[in-house]
XYZ file of C-alpha atoms in Angstrom:
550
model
C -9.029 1.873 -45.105
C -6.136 1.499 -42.513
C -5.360 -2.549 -41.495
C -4.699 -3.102 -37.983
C -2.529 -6.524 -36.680
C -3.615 -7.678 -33.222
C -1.245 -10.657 -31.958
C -2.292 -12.504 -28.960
C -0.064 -14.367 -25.958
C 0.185 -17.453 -28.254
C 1.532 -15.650 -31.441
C -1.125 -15.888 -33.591
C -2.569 -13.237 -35.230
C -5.388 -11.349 -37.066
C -6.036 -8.188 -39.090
C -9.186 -6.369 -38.875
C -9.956 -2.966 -40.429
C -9.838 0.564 -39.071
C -10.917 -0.793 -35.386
C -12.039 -3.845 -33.033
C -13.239 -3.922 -29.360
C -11.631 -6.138 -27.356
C -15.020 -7.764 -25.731
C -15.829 -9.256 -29.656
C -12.135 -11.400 -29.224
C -12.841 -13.275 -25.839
C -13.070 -16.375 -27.400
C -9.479 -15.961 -29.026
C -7.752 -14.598 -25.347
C -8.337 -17.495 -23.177
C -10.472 -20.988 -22.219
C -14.239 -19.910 -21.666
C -13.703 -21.112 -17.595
C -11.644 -18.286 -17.125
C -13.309 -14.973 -16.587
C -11.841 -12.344 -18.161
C -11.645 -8.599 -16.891
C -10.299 -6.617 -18.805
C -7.211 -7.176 -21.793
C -3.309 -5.553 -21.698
C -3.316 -3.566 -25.153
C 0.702 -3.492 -25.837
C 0.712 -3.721 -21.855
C -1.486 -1.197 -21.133
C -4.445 -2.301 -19.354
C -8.019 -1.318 -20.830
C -11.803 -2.119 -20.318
C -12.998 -4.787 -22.718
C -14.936 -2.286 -24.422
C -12.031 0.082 -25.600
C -11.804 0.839 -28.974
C -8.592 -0.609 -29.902
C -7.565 1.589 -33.510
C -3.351 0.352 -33.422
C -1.847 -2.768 -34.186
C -0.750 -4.457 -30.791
C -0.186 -7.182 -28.884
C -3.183 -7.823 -27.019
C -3.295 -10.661 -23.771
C -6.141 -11.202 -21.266
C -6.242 -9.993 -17.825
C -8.247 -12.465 -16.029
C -9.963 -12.477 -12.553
C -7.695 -14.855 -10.317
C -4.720 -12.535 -11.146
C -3.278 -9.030 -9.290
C -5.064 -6.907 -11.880
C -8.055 -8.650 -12.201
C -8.908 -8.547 -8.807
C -8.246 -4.595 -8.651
C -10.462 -4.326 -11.024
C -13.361 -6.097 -9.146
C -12.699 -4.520 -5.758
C -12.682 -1.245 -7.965
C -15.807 -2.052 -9.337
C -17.500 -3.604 -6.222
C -16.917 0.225 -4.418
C -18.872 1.625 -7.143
C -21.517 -0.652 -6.915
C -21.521 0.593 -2.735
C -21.261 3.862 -3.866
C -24.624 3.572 -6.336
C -26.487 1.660 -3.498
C -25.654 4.372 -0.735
C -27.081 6.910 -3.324
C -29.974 5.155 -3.836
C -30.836 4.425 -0.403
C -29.544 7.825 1.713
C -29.146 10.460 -1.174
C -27.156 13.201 0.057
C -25.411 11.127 2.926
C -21.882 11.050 2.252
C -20.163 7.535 2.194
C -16.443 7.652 3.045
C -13.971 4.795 2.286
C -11.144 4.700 4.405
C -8.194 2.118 4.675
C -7.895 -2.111 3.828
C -7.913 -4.552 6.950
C -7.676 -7.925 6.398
C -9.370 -8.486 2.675
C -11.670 -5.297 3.315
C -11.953 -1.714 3.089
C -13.745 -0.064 5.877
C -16.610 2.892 5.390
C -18.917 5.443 7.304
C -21.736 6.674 6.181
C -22.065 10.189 7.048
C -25.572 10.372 7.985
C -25.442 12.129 10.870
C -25.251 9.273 13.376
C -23.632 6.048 13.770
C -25.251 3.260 10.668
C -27.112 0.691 12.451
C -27.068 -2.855 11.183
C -30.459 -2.580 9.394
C -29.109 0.138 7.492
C -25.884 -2.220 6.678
C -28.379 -4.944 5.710
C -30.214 -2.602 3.315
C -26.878 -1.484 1.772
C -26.057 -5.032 1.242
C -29.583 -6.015 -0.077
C -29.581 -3.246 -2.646
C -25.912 -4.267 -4.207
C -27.604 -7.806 -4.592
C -30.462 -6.395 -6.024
C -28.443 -4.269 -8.927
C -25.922 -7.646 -9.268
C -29.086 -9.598 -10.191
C -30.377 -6.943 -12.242
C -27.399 -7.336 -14.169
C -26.935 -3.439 -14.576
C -24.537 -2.286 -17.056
C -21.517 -0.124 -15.874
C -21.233 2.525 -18.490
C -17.893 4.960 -18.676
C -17.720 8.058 -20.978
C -16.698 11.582 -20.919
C -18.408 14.760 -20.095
C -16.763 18.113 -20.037
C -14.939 19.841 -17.331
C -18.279 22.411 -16.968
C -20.678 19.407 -16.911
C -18.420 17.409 -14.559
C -17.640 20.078 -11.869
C -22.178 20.626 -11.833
C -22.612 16.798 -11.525
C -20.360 16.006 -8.765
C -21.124 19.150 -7.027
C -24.783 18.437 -7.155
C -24.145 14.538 -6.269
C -22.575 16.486 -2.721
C -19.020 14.510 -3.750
C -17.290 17.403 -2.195
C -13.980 15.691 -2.551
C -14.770 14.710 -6.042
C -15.545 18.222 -6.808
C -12.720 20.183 -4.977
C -9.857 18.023 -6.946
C -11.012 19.859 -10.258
C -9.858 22.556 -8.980
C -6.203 21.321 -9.322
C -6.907 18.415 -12.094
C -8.408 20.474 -14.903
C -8.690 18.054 -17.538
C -10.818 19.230 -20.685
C -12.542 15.769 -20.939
C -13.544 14.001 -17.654
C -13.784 10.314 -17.772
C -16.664 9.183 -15.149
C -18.293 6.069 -14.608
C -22.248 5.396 -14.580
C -24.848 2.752 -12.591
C -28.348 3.676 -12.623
C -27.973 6.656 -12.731
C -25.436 7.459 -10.206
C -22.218 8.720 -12.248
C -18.490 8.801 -10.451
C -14.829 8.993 -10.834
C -12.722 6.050 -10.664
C -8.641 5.729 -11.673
C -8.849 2.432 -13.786
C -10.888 -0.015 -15.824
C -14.233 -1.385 -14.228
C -16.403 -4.659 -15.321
C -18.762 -4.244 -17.790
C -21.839 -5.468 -15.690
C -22.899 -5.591 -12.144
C -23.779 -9.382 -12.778
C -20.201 -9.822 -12.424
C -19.582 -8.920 -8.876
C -21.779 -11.449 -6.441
C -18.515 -12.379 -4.238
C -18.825 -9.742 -1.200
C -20.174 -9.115 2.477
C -20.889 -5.871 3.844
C -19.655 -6.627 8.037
C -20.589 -4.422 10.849
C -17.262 -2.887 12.134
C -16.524 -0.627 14.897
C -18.290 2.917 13.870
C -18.577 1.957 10.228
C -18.657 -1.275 8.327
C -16.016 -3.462 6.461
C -16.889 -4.126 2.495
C -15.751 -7.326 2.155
C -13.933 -9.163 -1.289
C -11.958 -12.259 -2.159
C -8.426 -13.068 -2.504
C -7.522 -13.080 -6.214
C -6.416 -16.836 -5.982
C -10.124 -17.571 -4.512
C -12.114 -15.298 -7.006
C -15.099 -17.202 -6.010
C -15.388 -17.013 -1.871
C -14.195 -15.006 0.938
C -11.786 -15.632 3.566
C -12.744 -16.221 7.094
C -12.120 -12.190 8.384
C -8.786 -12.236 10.533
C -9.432 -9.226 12.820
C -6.387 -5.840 13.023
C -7.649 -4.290 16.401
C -3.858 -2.831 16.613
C -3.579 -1.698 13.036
C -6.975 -0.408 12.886
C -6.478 1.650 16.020
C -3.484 3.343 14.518
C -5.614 4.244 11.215
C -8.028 5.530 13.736
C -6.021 7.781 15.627
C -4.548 9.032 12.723
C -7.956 9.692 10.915
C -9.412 11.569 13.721
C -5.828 14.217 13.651
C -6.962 14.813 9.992
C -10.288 15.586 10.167
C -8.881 17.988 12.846
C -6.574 20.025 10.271
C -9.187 19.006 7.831
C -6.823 17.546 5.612
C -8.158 14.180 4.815
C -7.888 14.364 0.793
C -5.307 14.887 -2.052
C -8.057 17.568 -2.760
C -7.266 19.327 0.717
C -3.688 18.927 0.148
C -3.700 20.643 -2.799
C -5.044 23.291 -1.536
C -2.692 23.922 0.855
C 0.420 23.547 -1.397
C -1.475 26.285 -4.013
C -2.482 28.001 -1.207
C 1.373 28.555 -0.073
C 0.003 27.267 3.635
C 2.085 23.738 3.014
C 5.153 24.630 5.069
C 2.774 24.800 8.426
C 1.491 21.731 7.651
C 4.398 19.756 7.131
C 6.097 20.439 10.076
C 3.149 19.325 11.744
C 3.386 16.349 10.332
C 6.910 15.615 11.140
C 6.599 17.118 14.757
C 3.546 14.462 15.500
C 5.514 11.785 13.951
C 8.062 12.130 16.110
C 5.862 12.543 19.353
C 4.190 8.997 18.485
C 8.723 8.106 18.761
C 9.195 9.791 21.252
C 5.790 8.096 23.113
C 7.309 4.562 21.893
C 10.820 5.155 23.573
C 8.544 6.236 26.801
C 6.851 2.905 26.863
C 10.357 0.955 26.443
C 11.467 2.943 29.434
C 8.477 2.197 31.614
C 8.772 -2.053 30.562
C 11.985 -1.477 32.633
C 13.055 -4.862 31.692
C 13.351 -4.252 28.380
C 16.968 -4.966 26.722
C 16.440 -5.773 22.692
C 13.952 -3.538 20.581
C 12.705 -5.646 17.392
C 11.800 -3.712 14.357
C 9.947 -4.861 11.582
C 7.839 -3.588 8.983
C 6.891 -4.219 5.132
C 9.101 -3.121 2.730
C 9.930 0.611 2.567
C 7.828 1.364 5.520
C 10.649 3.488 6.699
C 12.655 0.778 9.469
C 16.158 2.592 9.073
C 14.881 5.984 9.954
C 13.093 4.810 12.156
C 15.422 3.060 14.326
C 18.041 5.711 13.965
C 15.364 8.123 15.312
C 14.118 5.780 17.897
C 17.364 5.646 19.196
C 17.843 9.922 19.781
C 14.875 9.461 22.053
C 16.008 6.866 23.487
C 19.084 8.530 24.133
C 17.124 11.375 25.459
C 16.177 9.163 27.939
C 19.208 8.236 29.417
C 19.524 5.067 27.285
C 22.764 4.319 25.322
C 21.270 2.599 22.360
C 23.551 -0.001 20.136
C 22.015 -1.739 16.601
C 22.839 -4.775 15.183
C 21.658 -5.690 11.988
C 20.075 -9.202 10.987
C 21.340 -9.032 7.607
C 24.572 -9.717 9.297
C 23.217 -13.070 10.542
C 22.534 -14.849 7.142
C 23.543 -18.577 6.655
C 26.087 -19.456 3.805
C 25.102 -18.831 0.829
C 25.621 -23.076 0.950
C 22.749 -22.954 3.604
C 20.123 -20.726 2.374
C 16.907 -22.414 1.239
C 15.684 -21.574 -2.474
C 12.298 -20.570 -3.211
C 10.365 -22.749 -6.232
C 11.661 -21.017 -9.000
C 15.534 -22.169 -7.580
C 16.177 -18.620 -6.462
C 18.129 -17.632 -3.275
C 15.075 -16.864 -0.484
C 16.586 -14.488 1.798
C 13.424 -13.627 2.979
C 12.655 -16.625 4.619
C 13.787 -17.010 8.679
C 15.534 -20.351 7.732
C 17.907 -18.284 5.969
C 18.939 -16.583 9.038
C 21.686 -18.224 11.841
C 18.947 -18.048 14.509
C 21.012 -20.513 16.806
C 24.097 -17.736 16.753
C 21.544 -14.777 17.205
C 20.155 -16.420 20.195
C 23.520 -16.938 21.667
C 24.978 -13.578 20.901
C 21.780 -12.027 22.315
C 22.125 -13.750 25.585
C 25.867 -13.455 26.063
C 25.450 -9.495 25.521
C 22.424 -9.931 28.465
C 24.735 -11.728 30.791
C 27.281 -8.887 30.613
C 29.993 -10.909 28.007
C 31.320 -9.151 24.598
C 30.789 -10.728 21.343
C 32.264 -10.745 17.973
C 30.069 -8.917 15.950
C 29.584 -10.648 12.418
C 29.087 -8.976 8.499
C 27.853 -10.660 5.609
C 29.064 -10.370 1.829
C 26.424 -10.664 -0.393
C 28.679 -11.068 -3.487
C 30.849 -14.052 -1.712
C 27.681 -15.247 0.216
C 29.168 -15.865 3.536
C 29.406 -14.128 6.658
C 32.776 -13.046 7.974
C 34.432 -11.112 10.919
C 36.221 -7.848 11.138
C 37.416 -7.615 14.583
C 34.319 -5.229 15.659
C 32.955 -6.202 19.472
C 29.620 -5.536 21.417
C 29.070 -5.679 25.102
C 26.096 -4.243 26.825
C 26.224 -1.605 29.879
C 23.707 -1.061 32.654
C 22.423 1.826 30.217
C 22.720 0.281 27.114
C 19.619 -0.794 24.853
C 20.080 -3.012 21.634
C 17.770 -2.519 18.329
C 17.206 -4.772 16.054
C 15.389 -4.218 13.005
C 14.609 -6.523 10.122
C 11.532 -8.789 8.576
C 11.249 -11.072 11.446
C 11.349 -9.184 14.291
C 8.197 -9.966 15.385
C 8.345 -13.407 14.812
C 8.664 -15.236 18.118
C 10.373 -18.505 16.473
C 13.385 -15.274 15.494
C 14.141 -15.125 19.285
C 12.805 -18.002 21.025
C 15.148 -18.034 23.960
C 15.034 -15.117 24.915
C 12.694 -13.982 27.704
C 9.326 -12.047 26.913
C 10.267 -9.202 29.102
C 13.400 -8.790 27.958
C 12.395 -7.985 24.272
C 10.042 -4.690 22.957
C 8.514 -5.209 19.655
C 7.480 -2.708 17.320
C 5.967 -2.854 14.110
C 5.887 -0.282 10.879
C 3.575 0.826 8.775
C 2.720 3.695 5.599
C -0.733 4.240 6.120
C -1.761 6.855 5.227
C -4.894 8.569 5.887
C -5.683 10.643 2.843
C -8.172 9.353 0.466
C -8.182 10.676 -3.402
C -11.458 11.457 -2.906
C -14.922 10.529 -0.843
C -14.758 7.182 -2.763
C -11.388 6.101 -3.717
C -8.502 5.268 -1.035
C -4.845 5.486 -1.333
C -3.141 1.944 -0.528
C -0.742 1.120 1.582
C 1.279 -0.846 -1.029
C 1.126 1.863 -3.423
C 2.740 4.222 -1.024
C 5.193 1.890 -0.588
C 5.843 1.278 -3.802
C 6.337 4.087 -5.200
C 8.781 4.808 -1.850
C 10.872 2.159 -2.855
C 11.163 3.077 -6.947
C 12.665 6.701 -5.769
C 15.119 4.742 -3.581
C 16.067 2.199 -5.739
C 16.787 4.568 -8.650
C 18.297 7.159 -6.333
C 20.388 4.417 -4.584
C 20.594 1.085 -6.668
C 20.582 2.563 -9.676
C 17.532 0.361 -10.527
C 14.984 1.130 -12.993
C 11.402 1.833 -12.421
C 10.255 -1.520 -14.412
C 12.922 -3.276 -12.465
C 11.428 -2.492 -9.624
C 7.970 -2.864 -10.507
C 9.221 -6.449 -11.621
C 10.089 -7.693 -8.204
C 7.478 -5.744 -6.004
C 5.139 -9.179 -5.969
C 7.878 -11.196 -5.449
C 8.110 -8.628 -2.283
C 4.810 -8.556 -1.126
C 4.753 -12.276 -1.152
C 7.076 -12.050 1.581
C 5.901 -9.817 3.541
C 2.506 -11.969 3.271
C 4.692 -14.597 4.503
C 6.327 -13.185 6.812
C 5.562 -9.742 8.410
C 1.971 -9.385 8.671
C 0.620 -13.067 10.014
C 2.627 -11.498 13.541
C 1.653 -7.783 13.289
C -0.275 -8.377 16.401
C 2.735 -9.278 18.464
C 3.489 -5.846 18.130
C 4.234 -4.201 21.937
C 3.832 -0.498 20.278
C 2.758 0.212 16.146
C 4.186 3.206 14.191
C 2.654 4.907 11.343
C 5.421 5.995 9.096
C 3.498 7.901 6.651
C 3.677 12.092 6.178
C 0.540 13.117 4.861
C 2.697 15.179 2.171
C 5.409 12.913 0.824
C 2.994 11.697 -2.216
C 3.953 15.240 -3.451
C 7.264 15.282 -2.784
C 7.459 12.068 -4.418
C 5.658 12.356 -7.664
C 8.885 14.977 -8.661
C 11.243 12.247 -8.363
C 9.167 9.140 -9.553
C 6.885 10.603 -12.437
C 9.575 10.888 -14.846
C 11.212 7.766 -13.796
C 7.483 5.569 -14.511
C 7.347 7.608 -17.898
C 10.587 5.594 -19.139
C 9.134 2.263 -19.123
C 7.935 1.621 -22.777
C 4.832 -0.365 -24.023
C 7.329 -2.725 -24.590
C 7.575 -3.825 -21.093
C 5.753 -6.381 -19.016
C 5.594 -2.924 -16.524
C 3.900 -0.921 -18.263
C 0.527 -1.097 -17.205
C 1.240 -0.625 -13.605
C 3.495 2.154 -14.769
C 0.638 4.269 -16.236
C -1.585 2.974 -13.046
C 1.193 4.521 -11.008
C 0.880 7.993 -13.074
C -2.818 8.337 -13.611
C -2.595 7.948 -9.016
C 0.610 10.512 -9.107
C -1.427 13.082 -11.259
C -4.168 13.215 -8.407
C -1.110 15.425 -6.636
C 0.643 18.900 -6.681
C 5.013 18.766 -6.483
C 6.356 19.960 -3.187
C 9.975 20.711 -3.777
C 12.756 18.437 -1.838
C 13.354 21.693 0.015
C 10.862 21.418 1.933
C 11.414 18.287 3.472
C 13.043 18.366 6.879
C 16.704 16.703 6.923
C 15.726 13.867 9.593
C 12.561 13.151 7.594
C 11.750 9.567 6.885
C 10.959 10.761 3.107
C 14.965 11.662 3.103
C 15.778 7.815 3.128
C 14.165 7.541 -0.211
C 15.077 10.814 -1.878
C 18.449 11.446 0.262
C 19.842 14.613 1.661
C 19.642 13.163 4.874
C 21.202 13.951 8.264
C 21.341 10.238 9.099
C 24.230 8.231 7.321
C 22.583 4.911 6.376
């Protein structure tokens, strides 16, 4: 018989025979106070009851953490999904995109849910939690898997075998009620009695904590802007009835892609073009602020912004932010003693404030760079004035930040904000995130133009969303005009530049887990060749071959 070495986060080790489940160590992975989700098996992330048959290091992944909490939202749509079965078989329950700390769902039922009906959804997930209902997961085969979900009416579920053909199907089961999910789950609904089902425009918001505040829920900060957007572009779906990877699919196997993509590209620049129409008709406008999370797409977009603005009559000039940083002698450090760049003290606001209105009152100014390797900004003779025609844009983090620009008049400044949203789900019950678009955006970049590994990337991404927590999305609603940046086909377009760059990060690294998260989403799409993408495309400022020189 085979002897297996499991070392845990403090060194220590033990040897077990043949196998071990990871729910039998709990009291060797952490203090009992701390509930534990789930465990990292040499970085890979696993239920707790895995078979674990390798030696491996072996850590906890507990609730008040990034993963954890994926995990319980993950686990809390299930638990949805089972009550909606239960109470309106055959009605089919769609989650669509996050606001605030929420995803937001219809019920298909033929008319718009009520708020009994929302109440009766809510009372039968507290009624499974206190049953304490275990959440099984096995594996059925492909036959038995393609019957179940097509009898369950998951048409989503059910179309995406078609192109994910899998021998073995892993599926997940709660009274009954059996789905698909892309990641561990908890091991019992007794676990998940933090949530509020909320009345919400024509659906409802499922509601879950922040993973620093596993045990409450934040007071709901309202996205009427945002969730407008997701709206509009929601409704354009269903009208091309292409709202799924599934649907997608079959377009790309179904050699009908092409059609589709430049429909995607020709509304994305309408909603541009409509943007550059409402700067015209503010009349007063003479500064357009850009901002946006990271790798929402702010280059292309400004460069493209400004051809319609052009268009127009305008003559559009840019000035970047990054040129305005403080000494490197000046810029606050964050608490582990790095440089914070992302902060707006780190920025000369007094000189952008008088360069701004010197170019409004006519005068030239000296138009300043920054070194990053010296850290200090410098001049290279290059000057700016402003004619009766001419429009400035200005894009960086914290452009909609008022405290960025705070002499300069209202009406003289036009504010937009970016976002990826996307509004293809995976299926009926699992959503594609924002951040995850992003993410894997900014991996093909990096590695394309940084020469940046994928685990290097992954590394810093929560250092980046911190910021943008920080500092982009508290003033989304300052926003004058919102842009979705997302093409409904770059996932595919992506996967053939990012799926081989996630498959070299080893077990070794820290990464891994969210590596293999990464590829088990990717998988969910067919490749569209780089040849299909249009050379003005946003996607080209990831994957290059662009028209644009950034």
């Amino acid at each position: 018989m085979k002897k297996i070495t499991i070392t845990f986060p403090d060194g220590s080790t033990i040897q077990v025979d043949d196998e071990i489940r990871p729910m039998t160590l709990l009291n060797r992975l952490g203090p009992q106070d701390k509930k534990i989700m789930a465990v990292k098996v040499n970085n890979e992330i696993l239920p707790l009851d895995s078979v674990v048959d390798i030696s491996c290091t072996m850590e906890p992944v507990f609730e008040a953490t990034k993963d954890g909490a994926r995990i319980y939202r993950r686990s809390l749509c299930f638990l949805l999904a089972t009550a909606a079965h239960n109470l309106f078989p055959g009605a089919r329950l769609l989650v669509g995109h996050s606001l605030d700390y929420g995803y937001y769902y219809t019920l298909d039922t033929g008319k718009p849910i009520s708020k009994e009906q929302i109440s009766q959804l809510k009372d039968e997930m507290m009624k499974i939690v206190k049953a304490d209902e275990p959440i099984l997961t096995d594996f059925i085969s492909y036959q038995e898997a393609c019957a179940m979900f097509e009898n369950l009416g998951l048409i989503e579920t059910r179309k995406q075998l078609n192109y994910r053909t899998p021998s073995r199907v892993k599926i997940n089961t709660l009274q009954g009620f059996s789905d698909l999910y892309f990641g561990p789950l908890v091991g019992s609904t007794s676990e998940l009695d933090v949530f509020d089902l909320m009345p919400y425009q024509e659906g409802f918001l499922l509601r879950y904590p922040k993973h620093e505040t596993p045990d409450q829920l934040p007071e709901f900060q309202d996205q009427p802007k945002l969730f407008e957007i997701y709206k509009r572009y929601k409704d354009w779906g269903k009208r091309l009835n292409v709202t799924s990877a599934a649907s997608l699919n079959q377009l790309i196997h179904e050699r009908r892609v092409n059609d589709f993509i430049d429909i995607t590209e020709t509304l994305q620049v309408k909603c541009i073009a409509d943007i550059a129409d409402q700067i015209h008709e503010r009349k007063t406008a003479r500064v357009v602020l850009i901002a946006g999370p990271s790798s929402s797409g702010k280059t292309t977009t400004s460069k493209k912004l400004a051809l319609q603005l052009q268009a127009i009559g305008y003559v559009p000039k840019v000035i970047s932010l990054d040129s305005y940083y403080l000494g490197r002698s000046e810029t606050p450090k964050d608490e582990n003693g790095n440089y914070d760049y992302e902060c707006l003290e780190a920025l000369d606001v007094k000189q952008i404030n008088e360069d701004l209105l010197s170019l409004f009152d006519g005068k030239t100014i000296d138009v300043p760079c920054y070194d990053f390797h010296e850290g200090k900004r410098y001049y290279k003779g290059e000057t700016m004035s402003l004619g009766l025609n001419d429009i400035l844009i200005m894009e960086g983090i914290h452009g909609l930040n008022d405290k960025l620009t705070p002499r300069v008049p209202p009406e003289l400044k036009f504010k937009i904000y970016l976002s990826a949203l996307t509004q293809l789900n995976l299926d009926d019950h699992n959503r594609i995130a924002t951040s995850d678009n992003r993410l894997i955006r900014r991996i093909v970049r990096d590695a394309q133009f940084r020469g940046k590994s994928a685990a290097g990337t992954i590394a810093m991404w929560d250092s980046v969303q911190k910021g943008e927590r920080l500092h982009i999305f508290p003033f989304q609603n300052n926003a004058d005009a919102m842009l979705n940046t997302a093409l409904d086909y770059e996932l595919s377009v992506l996967k053939v530049y990012a799926a081989p760059l996630l498959r070299c990060v080893t077990p070794m690294e820290k990464e891994y887990g969210e590596a293999c998260r990464l590829l088990t989403f990717l998988d969910n799409f067919s490749t569209i060749p780089a040849t299909a993408v249009p050379s003005q495309s946003i996607i080209r400022e990831f994957i290059g071959g662009s028209a644009f020189h950034y």
